[in-house]
mmCIF file of C-alpha atoms and ligand atoms in Angstrom:
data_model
loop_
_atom_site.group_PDB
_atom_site.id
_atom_site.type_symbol
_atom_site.label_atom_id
_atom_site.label_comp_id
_atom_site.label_asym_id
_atom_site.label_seq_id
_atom_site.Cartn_x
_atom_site.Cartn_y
_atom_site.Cartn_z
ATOM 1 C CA UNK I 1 0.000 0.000 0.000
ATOM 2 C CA UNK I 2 1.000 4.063 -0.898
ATOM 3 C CA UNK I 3 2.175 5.494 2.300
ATOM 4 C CA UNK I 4 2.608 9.116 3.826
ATOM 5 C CA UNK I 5 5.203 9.570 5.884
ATOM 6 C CA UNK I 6 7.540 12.102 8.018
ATOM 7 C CA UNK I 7 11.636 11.185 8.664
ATOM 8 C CA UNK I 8 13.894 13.911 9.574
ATOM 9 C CA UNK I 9 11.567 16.453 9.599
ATOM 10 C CA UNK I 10 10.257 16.126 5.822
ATOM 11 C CA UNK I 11 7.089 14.386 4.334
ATOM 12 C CA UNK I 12 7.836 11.444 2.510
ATOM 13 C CA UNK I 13 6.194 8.784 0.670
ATOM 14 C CA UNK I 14 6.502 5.329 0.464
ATOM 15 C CA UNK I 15 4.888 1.551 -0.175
ATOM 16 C CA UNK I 16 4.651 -0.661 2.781
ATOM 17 C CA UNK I 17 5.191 -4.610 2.261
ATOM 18 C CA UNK I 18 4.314 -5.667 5.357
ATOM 19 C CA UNK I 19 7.380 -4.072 7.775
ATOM 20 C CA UNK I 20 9.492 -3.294 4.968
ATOM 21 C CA UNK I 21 8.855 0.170 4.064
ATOM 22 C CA UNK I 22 10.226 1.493 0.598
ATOM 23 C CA UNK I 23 11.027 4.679 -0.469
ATOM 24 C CA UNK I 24 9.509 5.969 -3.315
ATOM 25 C CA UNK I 25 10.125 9.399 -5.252
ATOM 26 C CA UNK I 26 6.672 10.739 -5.831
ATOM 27 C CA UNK I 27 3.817 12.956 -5.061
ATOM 28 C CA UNK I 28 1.746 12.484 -1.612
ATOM 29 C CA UNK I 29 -0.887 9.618 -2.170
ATOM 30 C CA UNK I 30 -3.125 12.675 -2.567
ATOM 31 C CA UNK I 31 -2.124 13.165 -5.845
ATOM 32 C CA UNK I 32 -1.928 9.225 -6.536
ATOM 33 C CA UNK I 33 -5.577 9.083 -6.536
ATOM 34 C CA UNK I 34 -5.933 11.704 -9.346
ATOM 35 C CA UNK I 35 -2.882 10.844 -11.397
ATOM 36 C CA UNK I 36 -2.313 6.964 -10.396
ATOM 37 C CA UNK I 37 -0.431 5.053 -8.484
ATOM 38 C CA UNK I 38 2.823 4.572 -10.077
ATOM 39 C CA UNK I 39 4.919 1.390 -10.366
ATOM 40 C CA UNK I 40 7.104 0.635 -7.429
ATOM 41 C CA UNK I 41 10.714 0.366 -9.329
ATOM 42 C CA UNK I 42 12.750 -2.820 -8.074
ATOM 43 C CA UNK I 43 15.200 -0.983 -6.704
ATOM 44 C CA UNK I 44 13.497 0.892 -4.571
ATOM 45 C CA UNK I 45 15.631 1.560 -1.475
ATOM 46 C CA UNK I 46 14.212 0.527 2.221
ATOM 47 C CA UNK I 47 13.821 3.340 4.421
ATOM 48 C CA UNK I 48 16.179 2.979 7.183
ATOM 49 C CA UNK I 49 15.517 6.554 9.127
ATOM 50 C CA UNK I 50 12.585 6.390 11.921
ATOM 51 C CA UNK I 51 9.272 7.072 10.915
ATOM 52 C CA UNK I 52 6.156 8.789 11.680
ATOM 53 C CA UNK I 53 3.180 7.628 9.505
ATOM 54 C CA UNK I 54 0.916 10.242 8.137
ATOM 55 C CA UNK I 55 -2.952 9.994 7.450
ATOM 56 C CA UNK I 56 -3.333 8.161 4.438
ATOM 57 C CA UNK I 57 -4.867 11.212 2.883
ATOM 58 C CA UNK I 58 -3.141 14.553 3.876
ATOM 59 C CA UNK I 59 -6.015 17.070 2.952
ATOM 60 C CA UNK I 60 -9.101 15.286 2.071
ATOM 61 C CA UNK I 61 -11.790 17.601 0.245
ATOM 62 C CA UNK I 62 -14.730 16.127 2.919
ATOM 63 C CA UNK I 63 -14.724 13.385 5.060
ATOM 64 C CA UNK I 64 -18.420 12.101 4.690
ATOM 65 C CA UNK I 65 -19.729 9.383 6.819
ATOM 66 C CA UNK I 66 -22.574 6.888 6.880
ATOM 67 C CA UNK I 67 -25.288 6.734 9.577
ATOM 68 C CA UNK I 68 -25.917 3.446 11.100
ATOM 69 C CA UNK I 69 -25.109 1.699 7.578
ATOM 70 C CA UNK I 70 -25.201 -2.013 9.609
ATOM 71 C CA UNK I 71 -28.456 -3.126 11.091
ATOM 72 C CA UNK I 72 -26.552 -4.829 13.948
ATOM 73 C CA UNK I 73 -25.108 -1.341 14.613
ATOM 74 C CA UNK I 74 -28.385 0.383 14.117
ATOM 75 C CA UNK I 75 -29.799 -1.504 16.775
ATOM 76 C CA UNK I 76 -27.178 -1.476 19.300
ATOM 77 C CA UNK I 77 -27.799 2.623 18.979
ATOM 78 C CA UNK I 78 -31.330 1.797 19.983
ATOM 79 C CA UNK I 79 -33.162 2.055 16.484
ATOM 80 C CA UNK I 80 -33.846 0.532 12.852
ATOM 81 C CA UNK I 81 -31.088 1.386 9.953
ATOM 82 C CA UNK I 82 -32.405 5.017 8.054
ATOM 83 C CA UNK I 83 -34.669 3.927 4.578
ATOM 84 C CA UNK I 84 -31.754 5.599 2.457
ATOM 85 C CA UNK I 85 -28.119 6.209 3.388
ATOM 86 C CA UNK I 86 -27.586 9.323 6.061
ATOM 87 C CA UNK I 87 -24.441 10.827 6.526
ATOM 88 C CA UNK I 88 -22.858 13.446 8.789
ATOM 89 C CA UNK I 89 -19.432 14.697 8.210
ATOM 90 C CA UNK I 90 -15.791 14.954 9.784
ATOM 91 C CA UNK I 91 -13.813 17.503 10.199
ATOM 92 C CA UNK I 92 -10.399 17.278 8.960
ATOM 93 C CA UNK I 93 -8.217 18.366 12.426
ATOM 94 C CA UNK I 94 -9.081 14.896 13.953
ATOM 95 C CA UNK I 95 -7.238 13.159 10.839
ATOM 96 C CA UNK I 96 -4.303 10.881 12.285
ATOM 97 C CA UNK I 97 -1.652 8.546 10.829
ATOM 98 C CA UNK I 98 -1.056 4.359 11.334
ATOM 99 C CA UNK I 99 0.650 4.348 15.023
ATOM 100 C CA UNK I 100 0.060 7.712 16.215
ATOM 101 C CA UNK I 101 -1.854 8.241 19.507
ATOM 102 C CA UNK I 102 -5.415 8.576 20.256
ATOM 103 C CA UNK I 103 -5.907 11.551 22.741
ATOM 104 C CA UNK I 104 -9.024 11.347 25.078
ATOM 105 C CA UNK I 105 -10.173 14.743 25.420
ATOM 106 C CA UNK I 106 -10.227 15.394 29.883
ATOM 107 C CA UNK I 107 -13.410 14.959 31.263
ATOM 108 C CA UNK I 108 -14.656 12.513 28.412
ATOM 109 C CA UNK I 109 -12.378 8.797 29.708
ATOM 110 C CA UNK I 110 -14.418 6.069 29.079
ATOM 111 C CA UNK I 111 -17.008 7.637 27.057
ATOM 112 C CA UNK I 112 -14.720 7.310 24.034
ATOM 113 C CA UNK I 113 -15.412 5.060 21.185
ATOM 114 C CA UNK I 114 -14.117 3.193 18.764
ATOM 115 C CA UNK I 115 -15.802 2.904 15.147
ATOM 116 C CA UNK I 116 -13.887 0.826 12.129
ATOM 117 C CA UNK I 117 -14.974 1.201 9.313
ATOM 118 C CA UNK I 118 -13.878 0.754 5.545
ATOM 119 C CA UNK I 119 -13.357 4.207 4.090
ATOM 120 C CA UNK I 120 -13.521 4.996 0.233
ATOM 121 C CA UNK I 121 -11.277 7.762 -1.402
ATOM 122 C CA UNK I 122 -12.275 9.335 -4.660
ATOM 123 C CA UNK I 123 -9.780 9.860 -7.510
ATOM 124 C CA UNK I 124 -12.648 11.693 -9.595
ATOM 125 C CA UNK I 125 -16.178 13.845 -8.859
ATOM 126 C CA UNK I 126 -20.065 14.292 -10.231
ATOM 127 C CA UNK I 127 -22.931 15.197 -9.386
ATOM 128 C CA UNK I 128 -26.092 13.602 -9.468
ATOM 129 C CA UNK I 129 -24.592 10.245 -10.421
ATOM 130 C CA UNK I 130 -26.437 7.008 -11.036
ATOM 131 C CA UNK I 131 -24.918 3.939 -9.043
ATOM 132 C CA UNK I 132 -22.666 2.037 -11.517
ATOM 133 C CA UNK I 133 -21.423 5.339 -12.452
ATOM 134 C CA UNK I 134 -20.834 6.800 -8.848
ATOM 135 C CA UNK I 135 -19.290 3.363 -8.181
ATOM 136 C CA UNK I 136 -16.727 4.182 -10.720
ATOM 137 C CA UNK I 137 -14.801 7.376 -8.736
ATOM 138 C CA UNK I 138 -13.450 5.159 -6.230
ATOM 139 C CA UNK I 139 -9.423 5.484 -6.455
ATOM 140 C CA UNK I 140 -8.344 3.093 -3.332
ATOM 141 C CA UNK I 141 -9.733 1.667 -0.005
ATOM 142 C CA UNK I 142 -7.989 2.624 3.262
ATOM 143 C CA UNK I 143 -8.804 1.732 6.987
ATOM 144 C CA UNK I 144 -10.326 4.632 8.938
ATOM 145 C CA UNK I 145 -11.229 4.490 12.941
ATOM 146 C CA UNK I 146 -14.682 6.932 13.161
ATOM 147 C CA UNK I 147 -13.588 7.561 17.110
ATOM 148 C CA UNK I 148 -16.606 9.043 18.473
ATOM 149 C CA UNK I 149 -17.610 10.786 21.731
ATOM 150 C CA UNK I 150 -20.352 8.932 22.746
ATOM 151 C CA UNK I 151 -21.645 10.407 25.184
ATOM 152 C CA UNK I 152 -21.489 13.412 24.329
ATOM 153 C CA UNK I 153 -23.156 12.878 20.742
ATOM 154 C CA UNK I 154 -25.980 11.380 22.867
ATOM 155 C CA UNK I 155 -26.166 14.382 24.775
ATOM 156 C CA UNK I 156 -26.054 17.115 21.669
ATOM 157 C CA UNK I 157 -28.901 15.015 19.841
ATOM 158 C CA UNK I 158 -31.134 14.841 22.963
ATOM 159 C CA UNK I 159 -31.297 18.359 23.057
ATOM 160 C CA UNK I 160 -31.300 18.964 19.052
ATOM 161 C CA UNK I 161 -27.890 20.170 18.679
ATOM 162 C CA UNK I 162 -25.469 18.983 15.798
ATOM 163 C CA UNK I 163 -23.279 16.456 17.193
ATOM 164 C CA UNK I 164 -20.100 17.303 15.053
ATOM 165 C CA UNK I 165 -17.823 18.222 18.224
ATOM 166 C CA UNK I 166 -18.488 13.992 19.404
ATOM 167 C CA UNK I 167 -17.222 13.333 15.949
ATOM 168 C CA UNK I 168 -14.114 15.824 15.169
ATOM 169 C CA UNK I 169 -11.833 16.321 18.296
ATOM 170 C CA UNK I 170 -7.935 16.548 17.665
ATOM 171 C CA UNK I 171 -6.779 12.279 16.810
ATOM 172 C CA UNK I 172 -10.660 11.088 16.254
ATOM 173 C CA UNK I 173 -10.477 10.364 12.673
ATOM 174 C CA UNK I 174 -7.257 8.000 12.655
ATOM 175 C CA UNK I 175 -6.854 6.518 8.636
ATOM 176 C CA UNK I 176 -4.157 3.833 7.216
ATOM 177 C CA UNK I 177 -1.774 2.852 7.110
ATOM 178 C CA UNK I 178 -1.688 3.901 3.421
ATOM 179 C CA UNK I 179 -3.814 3.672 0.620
ATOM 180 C CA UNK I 180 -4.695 0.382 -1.548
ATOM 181 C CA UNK I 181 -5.930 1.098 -5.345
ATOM 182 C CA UNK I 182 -9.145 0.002 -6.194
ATOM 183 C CA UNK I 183 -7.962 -2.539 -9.343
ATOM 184 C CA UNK I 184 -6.143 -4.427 -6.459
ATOM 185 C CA UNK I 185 -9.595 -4.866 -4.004
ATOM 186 C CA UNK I 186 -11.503 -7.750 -6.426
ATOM 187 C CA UNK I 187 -14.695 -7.033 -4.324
ATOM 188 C CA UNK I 188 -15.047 -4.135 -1.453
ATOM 189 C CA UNK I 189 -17.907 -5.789 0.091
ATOM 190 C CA UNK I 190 -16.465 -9.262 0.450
ATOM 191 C CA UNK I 191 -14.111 -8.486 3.144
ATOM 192 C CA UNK I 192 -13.482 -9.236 6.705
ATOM 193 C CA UNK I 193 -13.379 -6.532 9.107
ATOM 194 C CA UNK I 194 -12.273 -6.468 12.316
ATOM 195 C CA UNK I 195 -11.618 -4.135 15.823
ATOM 196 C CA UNK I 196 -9.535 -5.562 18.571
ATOM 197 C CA UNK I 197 -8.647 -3.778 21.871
ATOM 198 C CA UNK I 198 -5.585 -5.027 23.237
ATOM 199 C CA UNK I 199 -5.600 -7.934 21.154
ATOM 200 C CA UNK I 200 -9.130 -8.604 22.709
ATOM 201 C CA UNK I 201 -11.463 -8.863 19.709
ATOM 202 C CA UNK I 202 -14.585 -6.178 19.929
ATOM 203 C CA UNK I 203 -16.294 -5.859 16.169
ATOM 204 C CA UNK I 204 -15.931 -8.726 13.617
ATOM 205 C CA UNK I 205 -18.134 -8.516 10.961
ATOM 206 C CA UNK I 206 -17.968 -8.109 7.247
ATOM 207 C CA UNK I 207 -18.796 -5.838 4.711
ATOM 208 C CA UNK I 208 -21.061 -7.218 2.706
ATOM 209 C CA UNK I 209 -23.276 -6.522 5.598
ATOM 210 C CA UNK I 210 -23.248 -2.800 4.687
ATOM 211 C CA UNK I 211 -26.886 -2.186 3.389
ATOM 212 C CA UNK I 212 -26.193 -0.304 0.089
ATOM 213 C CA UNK I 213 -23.456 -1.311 -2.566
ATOM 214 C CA UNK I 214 -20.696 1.127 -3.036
ATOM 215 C CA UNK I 215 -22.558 2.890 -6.019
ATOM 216 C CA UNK I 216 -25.906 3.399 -4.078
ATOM 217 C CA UNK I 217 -24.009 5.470 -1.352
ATOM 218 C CA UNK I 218 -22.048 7.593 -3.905
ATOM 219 C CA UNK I 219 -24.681 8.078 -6.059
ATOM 220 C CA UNK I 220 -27.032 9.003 -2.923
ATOM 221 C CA UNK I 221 -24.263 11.465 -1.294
ATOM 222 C CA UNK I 222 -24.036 13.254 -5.314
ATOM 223 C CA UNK I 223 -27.440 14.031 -5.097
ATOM 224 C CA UNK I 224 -26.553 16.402 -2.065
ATOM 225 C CA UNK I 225 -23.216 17.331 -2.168
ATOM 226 C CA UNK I 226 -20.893 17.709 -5.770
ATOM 227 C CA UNK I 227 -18.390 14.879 -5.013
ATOM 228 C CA UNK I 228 -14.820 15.723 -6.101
ATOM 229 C CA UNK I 229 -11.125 14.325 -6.465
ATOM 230 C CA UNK I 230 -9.698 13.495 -2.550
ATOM 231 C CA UNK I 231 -12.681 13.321 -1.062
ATOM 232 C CA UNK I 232 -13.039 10.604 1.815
ATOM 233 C CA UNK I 233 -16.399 8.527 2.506
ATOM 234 C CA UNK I 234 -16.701 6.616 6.031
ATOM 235 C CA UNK I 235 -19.038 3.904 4.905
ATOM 236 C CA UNK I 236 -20.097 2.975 8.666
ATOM 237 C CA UNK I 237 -19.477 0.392 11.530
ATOM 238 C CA UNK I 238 -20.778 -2.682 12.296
ATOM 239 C CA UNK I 239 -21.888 -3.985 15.735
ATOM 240 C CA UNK I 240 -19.595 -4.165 18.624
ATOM 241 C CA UNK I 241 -18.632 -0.453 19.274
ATOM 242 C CA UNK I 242 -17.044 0.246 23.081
ATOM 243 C CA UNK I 243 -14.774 2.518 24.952
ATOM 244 C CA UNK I 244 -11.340 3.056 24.785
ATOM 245 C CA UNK I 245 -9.531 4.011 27.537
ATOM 246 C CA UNK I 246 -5.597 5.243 28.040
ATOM 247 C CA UNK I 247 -3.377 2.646 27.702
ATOM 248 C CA UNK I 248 -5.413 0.735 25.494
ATOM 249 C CA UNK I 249 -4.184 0.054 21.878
ATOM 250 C CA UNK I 250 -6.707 -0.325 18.878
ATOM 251 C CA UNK I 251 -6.396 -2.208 15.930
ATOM 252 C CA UNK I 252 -8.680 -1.669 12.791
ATOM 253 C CA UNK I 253 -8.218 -4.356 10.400
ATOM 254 C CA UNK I 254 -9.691 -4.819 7.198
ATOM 255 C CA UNK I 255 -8.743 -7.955 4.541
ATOM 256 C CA UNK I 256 -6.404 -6.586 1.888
ATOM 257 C CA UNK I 257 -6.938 -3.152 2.680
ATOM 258 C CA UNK I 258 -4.502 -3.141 6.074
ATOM 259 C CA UNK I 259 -4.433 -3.202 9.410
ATOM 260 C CA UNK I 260 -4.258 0.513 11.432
ATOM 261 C CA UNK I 261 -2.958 0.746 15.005
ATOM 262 C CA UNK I 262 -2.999 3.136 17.553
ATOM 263 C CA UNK I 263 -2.286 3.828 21.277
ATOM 264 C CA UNK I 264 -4.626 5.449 23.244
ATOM 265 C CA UNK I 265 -3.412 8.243 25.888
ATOM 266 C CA UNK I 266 -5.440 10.853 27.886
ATOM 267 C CA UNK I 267 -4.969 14.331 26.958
ATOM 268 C CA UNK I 268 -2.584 15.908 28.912
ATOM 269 C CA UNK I 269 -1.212 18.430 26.142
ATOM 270 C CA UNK I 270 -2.969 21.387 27.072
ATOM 271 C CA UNK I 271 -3.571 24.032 24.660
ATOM 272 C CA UNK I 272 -1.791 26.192 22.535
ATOM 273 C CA UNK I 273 -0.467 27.568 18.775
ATOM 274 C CA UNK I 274 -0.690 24.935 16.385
ATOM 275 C CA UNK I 275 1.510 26.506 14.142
ATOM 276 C CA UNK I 276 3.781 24.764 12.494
ATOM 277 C CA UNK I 277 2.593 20.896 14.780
ATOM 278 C CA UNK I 278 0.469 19.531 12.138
ATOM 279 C CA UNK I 279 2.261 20.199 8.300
ATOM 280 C CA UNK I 280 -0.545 18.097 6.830
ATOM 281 C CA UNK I 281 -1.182 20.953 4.597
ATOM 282 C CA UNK I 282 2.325 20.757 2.720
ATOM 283 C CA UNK I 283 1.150 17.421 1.271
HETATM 284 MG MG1 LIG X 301 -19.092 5.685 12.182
#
């Protein structure tokens, strides 16, 4: 899979093989999904400086995500799956990379939880797209945690608030390791997906339990939003959602797409500039 990176204080990419890491010369995997991802030349060298994985897409256009999209998961939230696909979006601050740390925001330990889910990155846009055509703007598959604030979405919707603040704190969206093109996933909703905390297995399901194909929820999410090039789509979690709690590591793992890992720590960072801590942008 294409992978972002930062060594010695510049951004990087690279294709990971398992743990071997190569270097490649390139554009960020941003651009891969528009232009294509190139060859990986044989002699490729290994990267040999320390590492410090990157979201698997820098500066995503939107991150949209699906609403109770598994009926198991529907009903563990106390209701039936919505009669079309809902989504709710993002925001791109809480993006993190394969290995970085989940922060609990202070006040919110144990309410925290974890969400994996299969995310979809677009390589081209529409509007107003029929399914077998929406289908089509699908670049690569990555792994994306939808870390969620639960109860403090629960909270927000009781009294008829948006809910985005559960959804978008600093670390909550964490996505990896890298990105896998779409020739190379024979069928996105044959696949095994799985959430383990601390090697202690909490969602296994698959995703051919989504309710709508790929091309249903594109061509639904065109119809309200004009999709475009680097935009990411959440396509929603299965059953099996729980806290996560400092100390704990999560593992999102999805057949042939990856497997993302991250430690989770309470927030003890304080506030502050954030010039210059997150060069996302320079992807
Ligand atoms: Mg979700």
């Amino acid at each position: 899979m294409y992978v972002n990176y930062r060594a010695r204080e510049e951004r990087r990419t690279g294709f990971l093989q398992g743990e071997r890491l190569l270097r490649i010369e390139g554009p960020s995997t941003d651009r891969m999904v528009v232009e294509g991802f190139p060859a990986v030349p044989e002699d490729a060298p290994r990267e040999t400086d320390p590492v410090e994985f990157l979201p698997a897409v820098l500066r995503p256009g939107k991150i949209l995500c699906l609403l109770r999209s598994y009926r198991a998961h529907a009903e563990e939230s106390g209701g039936a799956p919505p009669p079309e696909p809902v989504f709710f979006a993002k925001l791109p601050n809480a993006l993190l990379g394969h290995e970085a740390a989940i922060r609990i925001p202070p006040g919110l330990e144990g309410e925290v939880h974890h969400e994996g889910e299969l995310a979809l990155v677009l390589g081209a846009g529409g509007r107003d797209l029929e399914a077998p055509e929406a289908a089509g703007l699908v670049a690569a598959y990555t792994v994306a945690n939808d870390v969620t604030a639960r109860t403090l979405q629960r909270a927000d919707a009781a009294r008829g608030w948006p809910w985005t603040r559960a959804k978008s704190f600093d670390t909550f969206l964490p996505l990896g390791p890298g990105l896998v093109p779409a020739s190379e996933v024979e069928d996105p909703r044959d696949l095994s997906l799985e959430v383990r905390v601390n090697g202690e297995v909490r969602q296994r399901s698959r995703t051919g339990r989504l309710l709508y194909t790929i091309g249903e929820v594109l061509s639904r999410l065109s119809r309200y939003v004009t999709l475009e090039a680097g935009d990411v789509v959440l396509t929603g979690t299965p059953e099996g959602v729980g806290p996560l709690r400092p100390g704990d590591v999560v593992e999102v793992e999805i057949e042939g797409v990856g497997r993302l890992v991250n430690p989770v720590r309470g927030d003890g960072s304080g506030g502050g500039r954030a010039a210059g801590a997150m060069p996302h942008f320079l992807g």
